[in-house]
Structure formats: C-alpha cells, structure tokens
C-alpha cells in the first residue's frame, strides 16, 4: 500500500481555473482514468482523470476553489508503489462535438504520457477537454448515483440550467451525451404544463362522476379567453388591493332627483356613469393610474386620453367594452353609452376595436351584491376599481351617528407601477369627488 498525492496536471498555462465539480468522495475506489474533478476556465471545461486506480483517502479542494498547475487535488491509497501507467495505450479521441467554446488549452491526446513527478506526488494526466469517447469508468464508483457525462456535456448543461441528474443517459453506464441533453430540453419545452404554467404544481384531475351525476359543458370562447387573461394577469402582476367606502348620500339624492328627467330622455341612470366621471377626474389627477409599464419594464407610458373599460357580465362570459374619452362626455352621454355597450356585449355584437384602448377598468357588482372583492388588474392597465353594493351605515359625524349611504370600493393595482401612497391619494381624491360631485366642476 502506498499513498499518492494527485496534483493538477499541465493545463496549458491556465491559472485560477475553477473547480465546478468534485466527482469522487473520500472512501471511493476509483479506476485509472476515472474523472476526479471537473475544472472550468472562462473558455473551457476540463475533466481531470485519475492517473491510477486506488482509494480516495483525502480531498484537499472544495467546489469553487481556484486551481493552477501543480495544486494538490487529493490523496489516493494505491495497491503498489509502482509508477502510474500511461493513461491509455491508444490516443483519447478528441470528440469536440460542436464549438461550445474554443477549447483552451489544446486538447491533448493520451499519447502524451502522464507526467510522474515522484512516486509520492503524481500529476493527473492531462485533462480531457471534450467528451472523451473512449474514456469511461470501467466500474461503477462506490458512491452510488454518480453521473457519467463529459465536460462538454456538463458545461452545456450548466449553460442551459439543466440538472444532469434529471437527464437519462443513453450511453454505457447511462453516460449522458449532448443528444440526451438536447432531447431532455426539447421535451421540457414542448411538454404542455398540466396547470398552464411551468413550475406550478398541477391541480389533480378528479373523476367527479364517481361521487354523483355530472354534466360536462365545453367552455365558450369568451370564457376561455377570460380564463387565459386572468391567469396571465394574476401570475404576472404583483397585486395589491386597497379598500375604502365613499359616502354617496348626496350623490344618491341627486341621482334620484334625475329619475324623471332620465325617463324623458329614455336613459337609465345608475351610479355607474357618476363613477366613470369621478374616476376620469381621479385619473387626470393621478397620472400614474392612467399609464402602463412598457413591455421591457424599463419605462412608464403615460396616456393623455382617458378611456375606461366597464366589465359586463354576459351569459357567454365576461366582456369589457371600453368607453372612450370619458372625461369629455356628460353623465347623460355616459349613461346612454354604458347601456348601449352593455346591451351589445350581452348580444355578442361588440367589435374588437370597442374592447381596446382602455386605460383603467371599473368592475361593478353593485347591482348584484356583495360587500367587497379583489378585482384582477386588466393588463397592460395598472389598476382596476371594484364597486360593491351600496349600504346605509351609521357614520359618526362628530356629535352623533348619522345614516349614510356608503359605497364599498376596492382598488387593485400593479405594485410595480403604483405604490400604496399613490393608491391612497387616488382613493382620497375619488371618494372626495363621489362625496361631493360639485368637485367635478372644479
Ligand atoms: N349599489 C347598489 N345598487 C346598485 C349599485 C351599487 N353599487 N350599482 C347599481 N345598482 C343598482 C342600479 O341602480 C340598478 O337599480 P334600479 O334597477 O333600481 O335602477 C340595479 O342595481 C341594476 O343595475 P345594473 O347592473 O343594471 O346597471 P349598472 O349601471 O350598475 O351596471 C353593468 C351595468 C353592465 C356594469 C352591469 O350590468 C354588469 O354587468 N355588472 C357585472 C360586472 C361584473 O361581472 N364584474 C365582475 C368582473 S370580475 O368577475
């Protein structure tokens, strides 16, 4: 038995080459030419093979260390004190499969014999720079689960962010080739993620008919599009939702007083046109809400027009017609246009252009019910207002509780574009206008 110190061999003068993988562990038995360590310079990966068979008794390097020629890698216990044999009788085939990176230093064939300094300190054979077709371990290492792959494959896997233990190798001893790696990546890219988004665990499929009678109806096109857009927006946008109540007692009194005139005009007047007008004023006062993030996330696009989408609940699904230039239209115009667009939405008569160009959206469930909800931002818009059902509540006026008509509002926004302070200011402005709509004239 003798101890041999294995050092970094001639690596073509490269200095500070990083240890990217230690292929063996203390206690492992290695065969001659079995990979001990993978080094990587800025230009090439190098696999350092063992100059002899033996048992690893100490490892003096760690992942990430910078090594140069002559640095000690590990200590081997060998059967005899004989000088190590040359690495291979026949030259290692230089199988540079494709120019991943210009190999440096020059790939050296095993015909150049391994350097042997002394019987006690052995330099590993010249490292293999591309995957050596003929150098494969002859015995499975004692550390189970070893991955057989050449440096070019390992480098490519690192560049592509692939964990090699996920890839099935097709070579001897399950050695992974570049083709195996490419096939793995191709499958990963083409596989339809079960839940629609890579990395998100799929919702398990359940056979509900096992528990009772069921019917299955295909989704409408609108429903499918809405589902797709909702998921996209929910996953892409860091949402925050803020809540407030607007005291619309006076607005409601005014609206009721308009009912006779509205009937004469043939218009139904709900709180919605007032909300549209108040939002237009709040958007004008808070330009960050009338903006979009550029696709590259590098800038904000401020819009000098105010178009507001109105979510309409139709039997076929959710549709959002856009009312253009809300700030330039009267409450009567907005009331008429909302009814007209909502009717055509329900009859599936809207043209695509009538659902485009929105800057902000209002989703009103006030006519349906509920105390509050968290709407999803309709990207690339950056905010949406949810409106819930008006309720008369006791409000303290400083002396006594007064019955006031309170409108619950929820404002969801894209936190990449808008901060809480911005939203607080938007809400303060909006509730002030709704509390006293004479402010619209200011
Ligand atoms: N609180 C209390 N009552 C309200 C209210 C509120 N916030 N908003 C409206 N109402 C009343 C209206 O005044 C009307 O009462 P009258 O018939 O007595 O006048 C009644 O509720 C029904 O109003 P409406 O819904 O017909 O009209 P609208 O202008 O309020 O809304 C529209 C129009 C198209 C927005 C609405 O019909 C709609 O589709 N809402 C659903 C939107 C939706 O699904 N959003 C969710 C999107 S996320 O899934």
Short mmCIF file of C-alpha atoms and ligand atoms in Angstrom, two decimals:
data_model
loop_
_atom_site.label_atom_id
_atom_site.label_comp_id
_atom_site.label_asym_id
_atom_site.label_seq_id
_atom_site.Cartn_x
_atom_site.Cartn_y
_atom_site.Cartn_z
CA UNK A 1 0.00 0.00 0.00
CA UNK A 2 1.26 3.48 -0.72
CA UNK A 3 -0.11 6.98 -0.71
CA UNK A 4 -0.04 9.10 -3.84
CA UNK A 5 -0.72 12.81 -3.98
CA UNK A 6 -2.63 13.75 -7.11
CA UNK A 7 -1.98 17.22 -8.47
CA UNK A 8 -3.44 19.42 -11.19
CA UNK A 9 -1.65 18.45 -14.40
CA UNK A 10 -0.47 20.67 -17.22
CA UNK A 11 -3.49 22.75 -18.16
CA UNK A 12 -1.85 24.79 -20.85
CA UNK A 13 -0.74 27.58 -18.55
CA UNK A 14 -4.29 28.42 -17.44
CA UNK A 15 -4.35 29.90 -13.93
CA UNK A 16 -7.12 30.19 -11.40
CA UNK A 17 -9.27 27.54 -13.02
CA UNK A 18 -12.45 26.97 -11.04
CA UNK A 19 -13.45 23.63 -9.51
CA UNK A 20 -17.02 23.12 -10.76
CA UNK A 21 -17.46 19.53 -9.72
CA UNK A 22 -15.71 17.03 -7.50
CA UNK A 23 -16.65 13.66 -8.93
CA UNK A 24 -15.43 11.47 -6.06
CA UNK A 25 -15.76 11.31 -2.29
CA UNK A 26 -13.38 10.14 0.45
CA UNK A 27 -13.62 6.36 0.62
CA UNK A 28 -14.45 5.94 -3.08
CA UNK A 29 -12.48 3.45 -5.10
CA UNK A 30 -11.51 4.90 -8.45
CA UNK A 31 -10.25 3.30 -11.58
CA UNK A 32 -7.46 4.65 -13.68
CA UNK A 33 -8.83 7.42 -15.98
CA UNK A 34 -11.98 7.85 -13.96
CA UNK A 35 -12.88 11.52 -13.61
CA UNK A 36 -11.75 13.02 -10.33
CA UNK A 37 -12.70 16.62 -10.81
CA UNK A 38 -14.11 18.99 -13.43
CA UNK A 39 -12.36 22.34 -13.80
CA UNK A 40 -13.66 25.27 -15.77
CA UNK A 41 -11.84 28.32 -17.12
CA UNK A 42 -13.65 31.14 -18.92
CA UNK A 43 -13.11 29.24 -22.13
CA UNK A 44 -13.28 25.54 -21.49
CA UNK A 45 -14.26 22.74 -19.14
CA UNK A 46 -11.65 20.13 -18.28
CA UNK A 47 -12.18 16.78 -16.71
CA UNK A 48 -9.16 15.58 -14.75
CA UNK A 49 -8.88 11.80 -14.90
CA UNK A 50 -7.15 9.68 -12.26
CA UNK A 51 -3.63 8.58 -13.26
CA UNK A 52 -4.08 5.27 -11.44
CA UNK A 53 -6.51 3.06 -9.64
CA UNK A 54 -6.84 3.49 -5.87
CA UNK A 55 -8.91 4.56 -2.94
CA UNK A 56 -9.55 8.23 -2.18
CA UNK A 57 -8.31 8.92 1.35
CA UNK A 58 -8.32 12.72 1.39
CA UNK A 59 -9.64 15.54 -0.76
CA UNK A 60 -7.90 18.86 -0.39
CA UNK A 61 -10.09 21.00 -2.65
CA UNK A 62 -13.65 22.30 -2.49
CA UNK A 63 -16.22 23.36 -5.08
CA UNK A 64 -15.45 26.85 -6.32
CA UNK A 65 -11.70 26.73 -5.47
CA UNK A 66 -9.35 28.28 -8.00
CA UNK A 67 -6.58 25.91 -9.04
CA UNK A 68 -3.47 26.10 -11.16
CA UNK A 69 -1.00 23.51 -12.39
CA UNK A 70 0.68 21.63 -9.53
CA UNK A 71 -2.04 22.31 -6.91
CA UNK A 72 -2.92 19.24 -4.87
CA UNK A 73 -6.32 17.74 -5.64
CA UNK A 74 -6.49 14.64 -3.46
CA UNK A 75 -4.63 11.68 -1.94
CA UNK A 76 -5.02 8.14 -3.20
CA UNK A 77 -4.11 4.92 -1.48
CA UNK A 78 -2.82 2.52 -4.08
CA UNK A 79 -2.03 -1.17 -4.07
CA UNK A 80 1.59 -0.85 -5.09
CA UNK A 81 4.23 1.83 -5.22
CA UNK A 82 4.67 1.37 -8.90
CA UNK A 83 4.73 4.43 -11.02
CA UNK A 84 1.42 5.08 -12.70
CA UNK A 85 0.93 3.62 -16.09
CA UNK A 86 0.36 5.88 -19.02
CA UNK A 87 -3.23 6.94 -19.22
CA UNK A 88 -4.12 4.92 -22.27
CA UNK A 89 -2.40 2.94 -24.91
CA UNK A 90 -4.41 4.38 -27.70
CA UNK A 91 -4.97 8.08 -28.04
CA UNK A 92 -8.07 9.51 -26.45
CA UNK A 93 -10.30 10.56 -29.25
CA UNK A 94 -10.84 14.20 -29.40
CA UNK A 95 -14.57 14.41 -29.84
CA UNK A 96 -15.34 18.06 -29.90
CA UNK A 97 -18.97 17.69 -30.86
CA UNK A 98 -19.69 21.29 -31.56
CA UNK A 99 -17.90 24.52 -30.79
CA UNK A 100 -19.47 25.27 -27.42
CA UNK A 101 -16.38 27.22 -26.58
CA UNK A 102 -12.93 27.30 -28.07
CA UNK A 103 -11.07 24.69 -26.06
CA UNK A 104 -8.15 26.03 -24.19
CA UNK A 105 -5.63 24.61 -23.70
CA UNK A 106 -5.40 22.48 -26.79
CA UNK A 107 -6.99 19.08 -26.31
CA UNK A 108 -4.14 16.70 -25.63
CA UNK A 109 -4.26 13.08 -26.55
CA UNK A 110 -3.34 10.41 -24.08
CA UNK A 111 -0.42 9.51 -26.35
CA UNK A 112 1.40 12.18 -24.40
CA UNK A 113 2.21 10.17 -21.29
CA UNK A 114 1.07 11.37 -17.93
CA UNK A 115 3.75 13.19 -16.02
CA UNK A 116 5.05 11.39 -12.97
CA UNK A 117 6.98 13.60 -10.57
CA UNK A 118 7.89 11.20 -7.80
CA UNK A 119 6.32 8.04 -6.56
CA UNK A 120 4.61 10.12 -3.87
CA UNK A 121 3.33 13.07 -5.84
CA UNK A 122 1.55 12.35 -9.06
CA UNK A 123 0.21 14.80 -11.51
CA UNK A 124 -3.03 13.69 -13.03
CA UNK A 125 -2.95 13.05 -16.75
CA UNK A 126 -3.57 15.96 -18.99
CA UNK A 127 -7.21 16.83 -18.60
CA UNK A 128 -9.71 15.93 -21.21
CA UNK A 129 -11.25 18.97 -22.76
CA UNK A 130 -14.00 17.47 -24.78
CA UNK A 131 -16.04 14.43 -24.06
CA UNK A 132 -13.63 11.51 -24.49
CA UNK A 133 -15.38 8.81 -26.41
CA UNK A 134 -13.17 6.08 -25.05
CA UNK A 135 -12.53 7.20 -21.53
CA UNK A 136 -15.32 5.83 -19.44
CA UNK A 137 -15.07 4.40 -15.98
CA UNK A 138 -14.88 0.65 -16.11
CA UNK A 139 -16.51 0.17 -12.76
CA UNK A 140 -19.36 1.89 -11.07
CA UNK A 141 -17.96 4.12 -8.38
CA UNK A 142 -18.73 3.18 -4.82
CA UNK A 143 -20.56 6.46 -4.33
CA UNK A 144 -23.91 5.49 -5.82
CA UNK A 145 -25.71 7.81 -8.18
CA UNK A 146 -22.60 9.07 -9.99
CA UNK A 147 -23.48 10.86 -13.19
CA UNK A 148 -21.42 9.95 -16.23
CA UNK A 149 -21.04 12.88 -18.57
CA UNK A 150 -18.14 14.53 -20.28
CA UNK A 151 -17.05 18.10 -19.62
CA UNK A 152 -18.63 19.47 -22.80
CA UNK A 153 -21.96 17.99 -21.77
CA UNK A 154 -21.59 19.25 -18.21
CA UNK A 155 -20.73 22.71 -19.42
CA UNK A 156 -23.69 22.77 -21.81
CA UNK A 157 -25.98 21.57 -19.01
CA UNK A 158 -24.76 24.37 -16.75
CA UNK A 159 -25.29 26.93 -19.52
CA UNK A 160 -28.83 25.70 -20.05
CA UNK A 161 -29.58 25.41 -16.35
CA UNK A 162 -30.26 21.67 -16.57
CA UNK A 163 -29.66 19.42 -13.56
CA UNK A 164 -27.86 16.42 -15.02
CA UNK A 165 -29.45 14.06 -12.52
CA UNK A 166 -32.75 14.73 -14.30
CA UNK A 167 -31.41 13.60 -17.68
CA UNK A 168 -31.49 9.98 -18.79
CA UNK A 169 -28.20 8.97 -20.38
CA UNK A 170 -28.27 6.62 -23.35
CA UNK A 171 -24.58 5.64 -23.33
CA UNK A 172 -22.73 2.88 -21.49
CA UNK A 173 -23.27 3.17 -17.73
CA UNK A 174 -26.06 5.67 -18.57
CA UNK A 175 -23.47 8.16 -19.77
CA UNK A 176 -25.19 11.38 -20.85
CA UNK A 177 -24.43 12.70 -24.32
CA UNK A 178 -25.24 16.07 -25.79
CA UNK A 179 -28.06 14.44 -27.73
CA UNK A 180 -29.55 13.16 -24.47
CA UNK A 181 -29.34 16.65 -23.04
CA UNK A 182 -30.93 18.23 -26.11
CA UNK A 183 -33.71 15.65 -26.11
CA UNK A 184 -34.39 16.42 -22.43
CA UNK A 185 -34.57 20.17 -23.09
CA UNK A 186 -36.75 19.68 -26.17
CA UNK A 187 -39.22 17.59 -24.22
CA UNK A 188 -39.26 20.06 -21.34
CA UNK A 189 -40.03 22.90 -23.76
CA UNK A 190 -42.71 21.14 -25.74
CA UNK A 191 -44.44 19.43 -22.84
CA UNK A 192 -47.72 21.17 -22.05
CA UNK A 193 -47.56 22.11 -18.38
CA UNK A 194 -50.54 20.50 -16.70
CA UNK A 195 -51.56 23.64 -14.84
CA UNK A 196 -50.71 26.07 -17.64
CA UNK A 197 -47.57 27.47 -16.03
CA UNK A 198 -44.17 25.85 -15.72
CA UNK A 199 -43.11 25.12 -12.20
CA UNK A 200 -46.60 25.37 -10.71
CA UNK A 201 -47.94 22.11 -9.37
CA UNK A 202 -50.86 20.80 -11.41
CA UNK A 203 -54.31 20.56 -9.88
CA UNK A 204 -55.15 16.88 -9.72
CA UNK A 205 -57.76 15.61 -12.15
CA UNK A 206 -60.73 14.11 -10.34
CA UNK A 207 -63.39 11.87 -11.80
CA UNK A 208 -66.42 13.56 -10.21
CA UNK A 209 -68.80 11.02 -11.70
CA UNK A 210 -67.55 8.65 -9.00
CA UNK A 211 -69.42 10.76 -6.46
CA UNK A 212 -72.66 11.51 -8.32
CA UNK A 213 -74.30 12.56 -11.56
CA UNK A 214 -72.50 15.25 -13.57
CA UNK A 215 -72.81 17.10 -16.89
CA UNK A 216 -69.86 18.45 -18.85
CA UNK A 217 -70.24 21.62 -20.94
CA UNK A 218 -67.44 22.98 -23.13
CA UNK A 219 -66.25 26.50 -22.26
CA UNK A 220 -67.27 29.33 -24.58
CA UNK A 221 -64.54 31.12 -26.49
CA UNK A 222 -65.04 34.20 -24.31
CA UNK A 223 -64.78 32.13 -21.15
CA UNK A 224 -61.56 30.52 -22.35
CA UNK A 225 -60.05 33.87 -23.29
CA UNK A 226 -61.06 35.39 -19.97
CA UNK A 227 -59.60 32.44 -18.08
CA UNK A 228 -56.35 32.76 -20.00
CA UNK A 229 -56.11 36.52 -19.45
CA UNK A 230 -56.99 36.27 -15.77
CA UNK A 231 -54.33 33.66 -15.14
CA UNK A 232 -51.77 35.63 -17.13
CA UNK A 233 -52.54 38.84 -15.24
CA UNK A 234 -52.69 37.14 -11.85
CA UNK A 235 -49.32 35.45 -12.36
CA UNK A 236 -47.55 38.43 -13.92
CA UNK A 237 -48.74 41.27 -11.73
CA UNK A 238 -47.87 41.77 -8.07
CA UNK A 239 -51.35 42.81 -6.97
CA UNK A 240 -52.28 44.97 -4.01
CA UNK A 241 -55.90 45.81 -3.20
CA UNK A 242 -56.92 48.76 -1.05
CA UNK A 243 -60.42 49.31 0.30
CA UNK A 244 -62.46 52.38 1.11
CA UNK A 245 -66.10 53.45 1.42
CA UNK A 246 -67.36 56.51 -0.40
CA UNK A 247 -70.19 58.41 1.25
CA UNK A 248 -72.52 58.87 -1.72
CA UNK A 249 -75.59 60.02 0.26
CA UNK A 250 -75.73 63.35 -1.57
CA UNK A 251 -74.92 61.77 -4.94
CA UNK A 252 -77.77 59.29 -4.44
CA UNK A 253 -80.18 62.12 -3.57
CA UNK A 254 -79.13 63.91 -6.74
CA UNK A 255 -79.39 60.72 -8.84
CA UNK A 256 -82.92 60.05 -7.53
CA UNK A 257 -83.86 63.63 -8.40
CA UNK A 258 -82.83 62.98 -12.00
CA UNK A 259 -85.04 59.91 -12.46
CA UNK A 260 -87.95 61.76 -14.10
CA UNK A 261 -85.64 63.59 -16.49
CA UNK A 262 -83.82 60.33 -17.25
CA UNK A 263 -87.11 58.68 -18.15
CA UNK A 264 -87.96 61.53 -20.51
CA UNK A 265 -84.55 61.11 -22.16
CA UNK A 266 -85.05 57.35 -22.36
CA UNK A 267 -81.92 56.73 -20.27
CA UNK A 268 -81.44 54.59 -17.19
CA UNK A 269 -79.28 56.39 -14.67
CA UNK A 270 -77.43 54.18 -12.19
CA UNK A 271 -74.41 55.13 -10.02
CA UNK A 272 -72.11 53.86 -12.79
CA UNK A 273 -71.91 56.97 -15.03
CA UNK A 274 -71.07 59.06 -11.94
CA UNK A 275 -68.36 56.57 -11.06
CA UNK A 276 -66.97 56.80 -14.58
CA UNK A 277 -66.85 60.58 -14.42
CA UNK A 278 -65.32 60.58 -10.92
CA UNK A 279 -62.68 58.03 -11.98
CA UNK A 280 -61.80 60.12 -15.03
CA UNK A 281 -61.16 63.07 -12.74
CA UNK A 282 -59.09 60.90 -10.35
CA UNK A 283 -57.08 59.51 -13.30
CA UNK A 284 -56.40 63.03 -14.53
CA UNK A 285 -55.22 63.99 -11.03
CA UNK A 286 -53.15 60.81 -10.59
CA UNK A 287 -51.41 60.16 -13.94
CA UNK A 288 -49.64 57.01 -12.67
CA UNK A 289 -53.04 55.28 -12.78
CA UNK A 290 -53.55 56.34 -16.40
CA UNK A 291 -50.35 54.63 -17.51
CA UNK A 292 -48.85 51.28 -18.50
CA UNK A 293 -45.47 49.72 -17.91
CA UNK A 294 -43.52 49.28 -21.13
CA UNK A 295 -43.11 45.63 -22.15
CA UNK A 296 -39.42 45.63 -21.18
CA UNK A 297 -40.27 47.06 -17.76
CA UNK A 298 -37.88 49.96 -18.35
CA UNK A 299 -40.37 52.82 -18.62
CA UNK A 300 -43.89 54.05 -17.89
CA UNK A 301 -46.16 55.03 -20.75
CA UNK A 302 -48.43 57.89 -19.68
CA UNK A 303 -51.63 58.31 -21.68
CA UNK A 304 -53.09 61.72 -22.41
CA UNK A 305 -56.54 60.31 -23.09
CA UNK A 306 -58.93 58.72 -20.63
CA UNK A 307 -60.64 55.56 -21.83
CA UNK A 308 -62.30 53.38 -19.18
CA UNK A 309 -63.37 49.76 -19.59
CA UNK A 310 -66.55 48.51 -17.91
CA UNK A 311 -66.74 44.82 -17.04
CA UNK A 312 -70.03 43.39 -18.30
CA UNK A 313 -71.36 40.08 -17.07
CA UNK A 314 -72.86 38.23 -20.08
CA UNK A 315 -74.22 34.69 -20.40
CA UNK A 316 -71.20 33.83 -22.59
CA UNK A 317 -68.70 35.24 -20.10
CA UNK A 318 -67.03 38.44 -19.02
CA UNK A 319 -66.64 41.18 -21.65
CA UNK A 320 -65.01 44.58 -21.16
CA UNK A 321 -66.17 47.25 -23.63
CA UNK A 322 -64.16 50.46 -23.43
CA UNK A 323 -65.79 53.90 -23.16
CA UNK A 324 -63.56 56.37 -24.95
CA UNK A 325 -62.75 59.90 -23.74
CA UNK A 326 -64.80 59.60 -20.56
CA UNK A 327 -63.50 62.96 -19.32
CA UNK A 328 -65.07 64.74 -22.32
CA UNK A 329 -68.53 63.18 -22.05
CA UNK A 330 -71.53 64.20 -19.95
CA UNK A 331 -73.16 61.98 -17.32
CA UNK A 332 -76.15 61.57 -19.70
CA UNK A 333 -73.84 60.52 -22.56
CA UNK A 334 -72.03 58.07 -20.31
CA UNK A 335 -75.30 56.59 -19.01
CA UNK A 336 -76.58 56.06 -22.56
CA UNK A 337 -73.29 54.68 -23.85
CA UNK A 338 -72.90 52.23 -20.94
CA UNK A 339 -76.36 50.79 -21.53
CA UNK A 340 -75.77 50.60 -25.28
CA UNK A 341 -72.39 48.88 -24.96
CA UNK A 342 -73.60 46.51 -22.21
CA UNK A 343 -76.60 45.52 -24.34
CA UNK A 344 -74.46 44.85 -27.38
CA UNK A 345 -71.96 42.95 -25.18
CA UNK A 346 -74.74 40.67 -23.96
CA UNK A 347 -75.88 40.17 -27.58
CA UNK A 348 -72.28 39.42 -28.62
CA UNK A 349 -72.37 42.33 -31.05
CA UNK A 350 -69.26 44.18 -29.90
CA UNK A 351 -66.48 44.78 -32.38
CA UNK A 352 -62.90 44.06 -31.23
CA UNK A 353 -61.99 47.75 -31.50
CA UNK A 354 -64.72 48.55 -28.94
CA UNK A 355 -62.85 46.44 -26.37
CA UNK A 356 -59.45 48.00 -27.00
CA UNK A 357 -57.56 51.07 -25.83
CA UNK A 358 -58.60 51.00 -22.17
CA UNK A 359 -56.57 52.89 -19.55
CA UNK A 360 -58.42 51.71 -16.43
CA UNK A 361 -61.35 49.40 -15.68
CA UNK A 362 -64.41 49.55 -13.45
CA UNK A 363 -65.96 46.28 -12.36
CA UNK A 364 -69.30 46.96 -10.71
CA UNK A 365 -71.09 44.22 -8.83
CA UNK A 366 -73.22 46.80 -7.03
CA UNK A 367 -76.39 45.75 -8.82
CA UNK A 368 -75.73 42.12 -7.90
CA UNK A 369 -74.48 42.22 -4.32
CA UNK A 370 -71.53 41.69 -2.03
CA UNK A 371 -69.58 43.84 0.40
CA UNK A 372 -66.23 43.78 -1.33
CA UNK A 373 -63.96 41.85 -3.66
CA UNK A 374 -60.43 42.00 -5.04
CA UNK A 375 -60.58 42.54 -8.81
CA UNK A 376 -57.71 41.40 -11.05
CA UNK A 377 -55.87 44.13 -12.95
CA UNK A 378 -56.65 44.09 -16.67
CA UNK A 379 -53.06 44.29 -18.01
CA UNK A 380 -51.43 46.28 -19.52
CA UNK A 381 -53.57 48.64 -17.48
CA UNK A 382 -52.18 49.15 -13.98
CA UNK A 383 -55.32 49.48 -11.88
CA UNK A 384 -58.96 48.46 -11.61
CA UNK A 385 -61.80 49.66 -9.37
CA UNK A 386 -64.19 47.14 -7.85
CA UNK A 387 -67.58 48.52 -6.82
CA UNK A 388 -69.81 46.64 -4.39
CA UNK A 389 -73.34 47.11 -3.14
CA UNK A 390 -74.30 50.39 -1.55
CA UNK A 391 -75.37 50.06 2.10
CA UNK A 392 -76.78 52.52 4.58
CA UNK A 393 -74.46 52.56 7.59
CA UNK A 394 -74.23 54.57 10.81
CA UNK A 395 -71.43 57.12 10.42
CA UNK A 396 -70.20 59.26 13.32
CA UNK A 397 -70.32 62.96 12.35
CA UNK A 398 -68.55 64.20 15.48
CA UNK A 399 -71.74 64.52 17.53
CA UNK A 400 -73.91 61.57 16.60
CA UNK A 401 -74.25 58.59 14.32
CA UNK A 402 -75.93 59.51 11.06
CA UNK A 403 -77.36 57.09 8.47
CA UNK A 404 -75.19 57.49 5.39
CA UNK A 405 -75.21 55.67 2.06
CA UNK A 406 -71.78 54.11 1.85
CA UNK A 407 -70.42 52.65 -1.37
CA UNK A 408 -67.72 49.96 -0.81
CA UNK A 409 -64.82 50.35 -3.23
CA UNK A 410 -61.78 48.18 -3.78
CA UNK A 411 -58.84 49.36 -5.81
CA UNK A 412 -56.42 46.71 -7.12
CA UNK A 413 -53.19 47.89 -8.66
CA UNK A 414 -49.91 46.69 -10.13
CA UNK A 415 -47.36 47.29 -7.39
CA UNK A 416 -44.61 47.53 -9.99
CA UNK A 417 -46.19 50.72 -11.29
CA UNK A 418 -48.07 52.11 -8.29
CA UNK A 419 -47.20 52.39 -4.60
CA UNK A 420 -49.52 52.37 -1.62
CA UNK A 421 -49.13 56.12 -1.22
CA UNK A 422 -50.22 56.70 -4.84
CA UNK A 423 -53.25 54.49 -4.26
CA UNK A 424 -54.09 56.31 -1.02
CA UNK A 425 -54.02 59.64 -2.89
CA UNK A 426 -56.12 58.24 -5.75
CA UNK A 427 -58.70 56.91 -3.29
CA UNK A 428 -58.80 60.15 -1.27
CA UNK A 429 -59.44 62.11 -4.45
CA UNK A 430 -62.03 59.66 -5.75
CA UNK A 431 -64.03 59.42 -2.53
CA UNK A 432 -63.95 63.21 -2.15
CA UNK A 433 -65.44 63.62 -5.64
CA UNK A 434 -68.06 60.93 -5.05
CA UNK A 435 -68.87 62.52 -1.69
CA UNK A 436 -69.49 65.85 -3.33
CA UNK A 437 -69.81 65.70 -7.11
CA UNK A 438 -69.75 69.50 -7.34
CA UNK A 439 -65.99 68.90 -7.23
CA UNK A 440 -66.24 67.64 -10.82
CA UNK A 441 -66.83 71.23 -11.82
CA UNK A 442 -63.61 72.43 -10.17
N1 LIG B 1 -75.10 49.58 -5.08
C1 LIG B 1 -76.43 49.41 -5.03
N2 LIG B 1 -77.18 49.36 -6.15
C2 LIG B 1 -76.58 49.50 -7.32
C3 LIG B 1 -75.19 49.68 -7.44
C4 LIG B 1 -74.48 49.74 -6.24
N3 LIG B 1 -73.15 49.91 -6.25
N4 LIG B 1 -74.89 49.77 -8.73
C5 LIG B 1 -76.01 49.64 -9.42
N5 LIG B 1 -77.04 49.47 -8.58
C6 LIG B 1 -78.42 49.29 -8.91
C7 LIG B 1 -78.81 50.12 -10.10
O1 LIG B 1 -79.14 51.44 -9.72
C8 LIG B 1 -79.96 49.33 -10.62
O2 LIG B 1 -81.10 49.61 -9.79
P1 LIG B 1 -82.52 50.07 -10.44
O3 LIG B 1 -82.80 49.00 -11.44
O4 LIG B 1 -83.39 50.13 -9.26
O5 LIG B 1 -82.21 51.37 -11.04
C9 LIG B 1 -79.59 47.90 -10.35
O6 LIG B 1 -78.57 47.96 -9.34
C10 LIG B 1 -79.02 47.17 -11.55
O7 LIG B 1 -78.05 47.95 -12.16
P2 LIG B 1 -77.32 47.40 -13.46
O8 LIG B 1 -76.40 46.35 -13.07
O9 LIG B 1 -78.36 47.06 -14.47
O10 LIG B 1 -76.58 48.67 -14.03
P3 LIG B 1 -75.17 49.25 -13.68
O11 LIG B 1 -75.07 50.51 -14.43
O12 LIG B 1 -74.91 49.33 -12.24
O13 LIG B 1 -74.13 48.18 -14.28
C11 LIG B 1 -73.15 46.71 -15.86
C12 LIG B 1 -74.06 47.90 -15.65
C13 LIG B 1 -73.07 46.38 -17.31
C14 LIG B 1 -71.79 47.04 -15.30
C15 LIG B 1 -73.71 45.53 -15.08
O14 LIG B 1 -74.95 45.15 -15.62
C16 LIG B 1 -72.80 44.32 -15.01
O15 LIG B 1 -72.70 43.52 -15.97
N6 LIG B 1 -72.13 44.12 -13.88
C17 LIG B 1 -71.30 42.93 -13.64
C18 LIG B 1 -69.85 43.25 -13.85
C19 LIG B 1 -69.02 42.06 -13.45
O16 LIG B 1 -69.36 40.90 -13.68
N7 LIG B 1 -67.92 42.31 -12.81
C20 LIG B 1 -67.11 41.28 -12.28
C21 LIG B 1 -65.88 41.17 -13.08
S1 LIG B 1 -64.76 40.03 -12.38
O17 LIG B 1 -65.52 38.64 -12.45
#
